[in-house]
Structure formats: structure tokens, C-alpha cells
CSV table of C-alpha atoms and ligand atoms in Angstrom, one decimal:
chain,number,residue,atom,x,y,z
A,8,UNK,CA,62.8,-130.9,-123.5
A,9,UNK,CA,59.6,-129.6,-125.0
A,10,UNK,CA,59.6,-126.8,-127.6
A,11,UNK,CA,56.4,-125.0,-128.6
A,12,UNK,CA,56.4,-123.5,-132.0
A,13,UNK,CA,54.1,-120.6,-132.9
A,14,UNK,CA,54.0,-119.2,-136.4
A,15,UNK,CA,51.9,-116.9,-138.5
A,16,UNK,CA,51.2,-117.2,-142.2
A,17,UNK,CA,54.7,-115.7,-142.9
A,18,UNK,CA,56.3,-118.5,-140.9
A,19,UNK,CA,54.4,-121.5,-142.0
A,20,UNK,CA,56.8,-122.5,-144.8
A,21,UNK,CA,59.7,-122.8,-142.4
A,22,UNK,CA,57.7,-124.5,-139.6
A,23,UNK,CA,58.0,-128.1,-140.9
A,24,UNK,CA,61.8,-128.1,-141.2
A,25,UNK,CA,62.3,-126.4,-137.8
A,26,UNK,CA,60.0,-129.0,-136.3
A,27,UNK,CA,62.0,-131.8,-137.9
A,28,UNK,CA,65.3,-130.3,-136.7
A,29,UNK,CA,64.1,-130.1,-133.1
A,30,UNK,CA,62.7,-133.7,-133.2
A,31,UNK,CA,65.9,-135.0,-134.8
A,32,UNK,CA,67.7,-133.6,-131.7
A,33,UNK,CA,65.5,-135.8,-129.5
A,34,UNK,CA,63.1,-133.1,-128.3
A,35,UNK,CA,59.3,-132.9,-128.4
A,36,UNK,CA,57.5,-130.3,-130.5
A,37,UNK,CA,54.1,-128.8,-129.7
A,38,UNK,CA,52.6,-126.7,-132.5
A,39,UNK,CA,50.3,-123.8,-131.8
A,40,UNK,CA,50.8,-121.9,-135.1
A,41,UNK,CA,48.5,-121.5,-138.0
A,42,UNK,CA,48.6,-124.2,-140.6
A,43,UNK,CA,48.0,-122.2,-143.8
A,44,UNK,CA,48.8,-119.2,-145.8
A,45,UNK,CA,45.7,-117.2,-144.9
A,46,UNK,CA,46.6,-113.9,-143.3
A,47,UNK,CA,46.6,-114.0,-139.4
A,48,UNK,CA,47.9,-111.8,-136.7
A,49,UNK,CA,51.3,-112.8,-135.2
A,50,UNK,CA,50.6,-111.5,-131.6
A,51,UNK,CA,47.9,-114.1,-131.2
A,52,UNK,CA,50.4,-116.9,-131.9
A,53,UNK,CA,53.1,-115.3,-129.8
A,54,UNK,CA,50.7,-115.3,-126.9
A,55,UNK,CA,49.6,-118.9,-127.4
A,56,UNK,CA,53.1,-120.2,-127.5
A,57,UNK,CA,54.5,-118.1,-124.6
A,58,UNK,CA,51.6,-119.1,-122.4
A,59,UNK,CA,52.8,-122.7,-122.9
A,60,UNK,CA,56.2,-121.7,-121.6
A,61,UNK,CA,54.8,-119.8,-118.6
A,62,UNK,CA,52.5,-122.8,-117.7
A,63,UNK,CA,55.5,-125.1,-118.1
A,64,UNK,CA,53.8,-127.2,-120.7
A,65,UNK,CA,56.9,-126.3,-122.8
A,66,UNK,CA,60.4,-125.4,-121.9
A,67,UNK,CA,61.1,-123.0,-124.7
A,68,UNK,CA,59.2,-121.2,-127.5
A,69,UNK,CA,60.3,-120.9,-131.1
A,70,UNK,CA,58.3,-118.2,-132.9
A,71,UNK,CA,58.4,-117.8,-136.7
A,72,UNK,CA,56.9,-114.9,-138.7
A,73,UNK,CA,58.1,-113.1,-141.8
A,74,UNK,CA,60.9,-111.2,-140.1
A,75,UNK,CA,60.9,-112.5,-136.5
A,76,UNK,CA,60.4,-108.9,-135.4
A,77,UNK,CA,56.7,-108.8,-134.7
A,78,UNK,CA,56.9,-112.1,-132.8
A,79,UNK,CA,59.7,-110.9,-130.7
A,80,UNK,CA,58.0,-107.5,-129.9
A,81,UNK,CA,54.9,-109.4,-128.9
A,82,UNK,CA,56.7,-112.0,-126.8
A,83,UNK,CA,58.8,-109.5,-124.9
A,84,UNK,CA,55.6,-107.8,-123.7
A,85,UNK,CA,54.8,-110.9,-121.8
A,86,UNK,CA,56.2,-111.1,-118.2
A,87,UNK,CA,58.6,-114.0,-117.8
A,88,UNK,CA,59.5,-114.2,-121.5
A,89,UNK,CA,62.9,-113.3,-122.8
A,90,UNK,CA,62.7,-113.4,-126.5
A,91,UNK,CA,65.7,-113.1,-128.9
A,92,UNK,CA,65.1,-112.2,-132.6
A,93,UNK,CA,68.1,-113.8,-134.2
A,94,UNK,CA,69.5,-114.1,-137.8
A,95,UNK,CA,72.9,-115.6,-137.1
A,96,UNK,CA,74.3,-118.6,-135.2
A,97,UNK,CA,76.5,-116.7,-132.8
A,98,UNK,CA,73.6,-114.6,-131.5
A,99,UNK,CA,71.5,-117.8,-131.2
A,100,UNK,CA,74.2,-119.3,-129.0
A,101,UNK,CA,74.7,-116.1,-126.9
A,102,UNK,CA,71.0,-115.7,-126.4
A,103,UNK,CA,71.0,-118.9,-124.4
A,104,UNK,CA,74.5,-118.7,-122.9
A,105,UNK,CA,74.4,-115.1,-121.7
A,106,UNK,CA,70.8,-114.0,-121.8
A,107,UNK,CA,69.0,-117.2,-120.8
A,108,UNK,CA,66.5,-116.6,-123.6
A,109,UNK,CA,63.4,-118.8,-123.3
A,110,UNK,CA,62.1,-117.8,-126.7
A,111,UNK,CA,63.8,-117.7,-130.1
A,112,UNK,CA,62.2,-115.6,-132.9
A,113,UNK,CA,63.2,-116.1,-136.5
A,114,UNK,CA,62.1,-114.7,-139.8
A,115,UNK,CA,61.1,-117.1,-142.5
A,116,UNK,CA,61.4,-114.3,-145.2
A,117,UNK,CA,64.9,-113.4,-143.9
A,118,UNK,CA,66.6,-116.7,-143.5
A,119,UNK,CA,66.9,-119.7,-145.8
A,120,UNK,CA,65.8,-123.1,-144.3
A,121,UNK,CA,69.4,-124.2,-143.8
A,122,UNK,CA,70.5,-121.1,-141.8
A,123,UNK,CA,67.3,-121.2,-139.9
A,124,UNK,CA,67.9,-124.7,-138.8
A,125,UNK,CA,71.5,-124.0,-137.9
A,126,UNK,CA,70.2,-121.1,-135.7
A,127,UNK,CA,67.6,-123.4,-134.1
A,128,UNK,CA,70.3,-126.1,-133.5
A,129,UNK,CA,72.6,-123.6,-131.8
A,130,UNK,CA,69.7,-122.3,-129.6
A,131,UNK,CA,68.6,-125.8,-128.6
A,132,UNK,CA,72.1,-127.2,-127.7
A,133,UNK,CA,73.4,-124.2,-125.8
A,134,UNK,CA,73.0,-124.0,-122.0
A,135,UNK,CA,72.8,-120.8,-119.9
A,136,UNK,CA,76.2,-120.2,-118.3
A,137,UNK,CA,74.8,-118.6,-115.2
A,138,UNK,CA,77.5,-117.0,-113.0
A,139,UNK,CA,77.9,-113.3,-113.8
A,140,UNK,CA,75.1,-113.5,-116.3
A,141,UNK,CA,72.5,-114.5,-113.7
A,142,UNK,CA,72.5,-111.1,-112.0
A,143,UNK,CA,72.0,-109.4,-115.4
A,144,UNK,CA,69.1,-111.7,-116.3
A,145,UNK,CA,67.7,-111.0,-112.9
A,146,UNK,CA,67.9,-107.3,-113.7
A,147,UNK,CA,66.1,-107.9,-117.0
A,148,UNK,CA,63.3,-109.6,-115.1
A,149,UNK,CA,63.0,-106.7,-112.7
A,150,UNK,CA,62.3,-104.4,-115.6
A,151,UNK,CA,58.8,-106.0,-115.8
A,152,UNK,CA,56.3,-103.4,-114.6
A,153,UNK,CA,53.6,-105.0,-112.5
B,218,RB5,C1,53.1,-110.7,-142.1
B,218,RB5,O1,52.9,-110.2,-143.4
B,218,RB5,C2,54.3,-110.1,-141.5
B,218,RB5,O2,54.1,-108.7,-141.2
B,218,RB5,C3,54.7,-110.9,-140.2
B,218,RB5,O3,54.9,-112.2,-140.6
B,218,RB5,C4,56.0,-110.4,-139.5
B,218,RB5,O4,57.0,-110.3,-140.4
B,218,RB5,C5,55.9,-109.3,-138.6
B,218,RB5,O5,56.8,-108.9,-137.9
């Protein structure tokens, strides 16, 4: 699988370890985030990363900012993106198993590196269960206003 990681300056310190975690699980990482601590605007990076998912250059997006909140608000404005802002491993698993999230948002200023990587691992290894959840995800998708 291919994972695109987008981060702002608040997420840069977590980026490397998340990249290593995903690669250690046998997946490919594309980076579209900023590389430094200079202040940037997270919606720009949410857009860059989510466009890679929509174009199928990546299967999933991982977005990292200070809290994960700005990234998730931005990503969920984009049709076709189902972004989950997550701070625990159970929610990370359920975001894939039940919600078929295609975008994980995490906060570098909220989580330590170890918990962040556990969350990422859970997201990466969990498959969507389909079944009764498919119809609910279809209803989420129908909420998009065209
Ligand atoms: C940047 O200072 C910070 O606001 C951003 O990284 C993020 O936490 C926004 O939701």
C-alpha cells in the first residue's frame, strides 16, 4: 500500500518516526509535508495529501499537525475523504473497521511518538469490515453537497 503523509510545522517532529513505522510494515511512504519548523498553513498540506488519495497515487493519507484537528477539519471538507482525528488505538482501529477512514489525523503536540506509532500501526493493519457498516459509509458519502 502507499501512504501519503502531510504535515505542517507542528507535525514535522513526528513525521520521521511515523514514516519509519509505516515503512517497517512493508508499505511505501510519499511525503508532501513541510520539512521545517517555519510556520505554514495546515489546510495547504491536507489538500496536497488528500489529492494524492483521490488521484489514487496513494491509498491512504496520514496528516500530522499540532493537534490533528485542523488537518481533520480541512480533509473532511474534501469530497471522497473520510478523515478520523484519533488519539487512541481503539479509535484508530474502529476508524478503519467501521468507518472505512481513508485519512488518519494525529496531533504531534498531543501524542508521544510511541503512542502515535501505535495508533498508526493500528490504522495500517486494520481492514474495513464492510457488511452493515458499508451502508453507513455510503450514507456518509451521500452527505457531500455537490
Ligand atoms: C499550528 O500552530 C497549529 O495550529 C496546527 O499545527 C494545528 O494544531 C491546528 O489544528
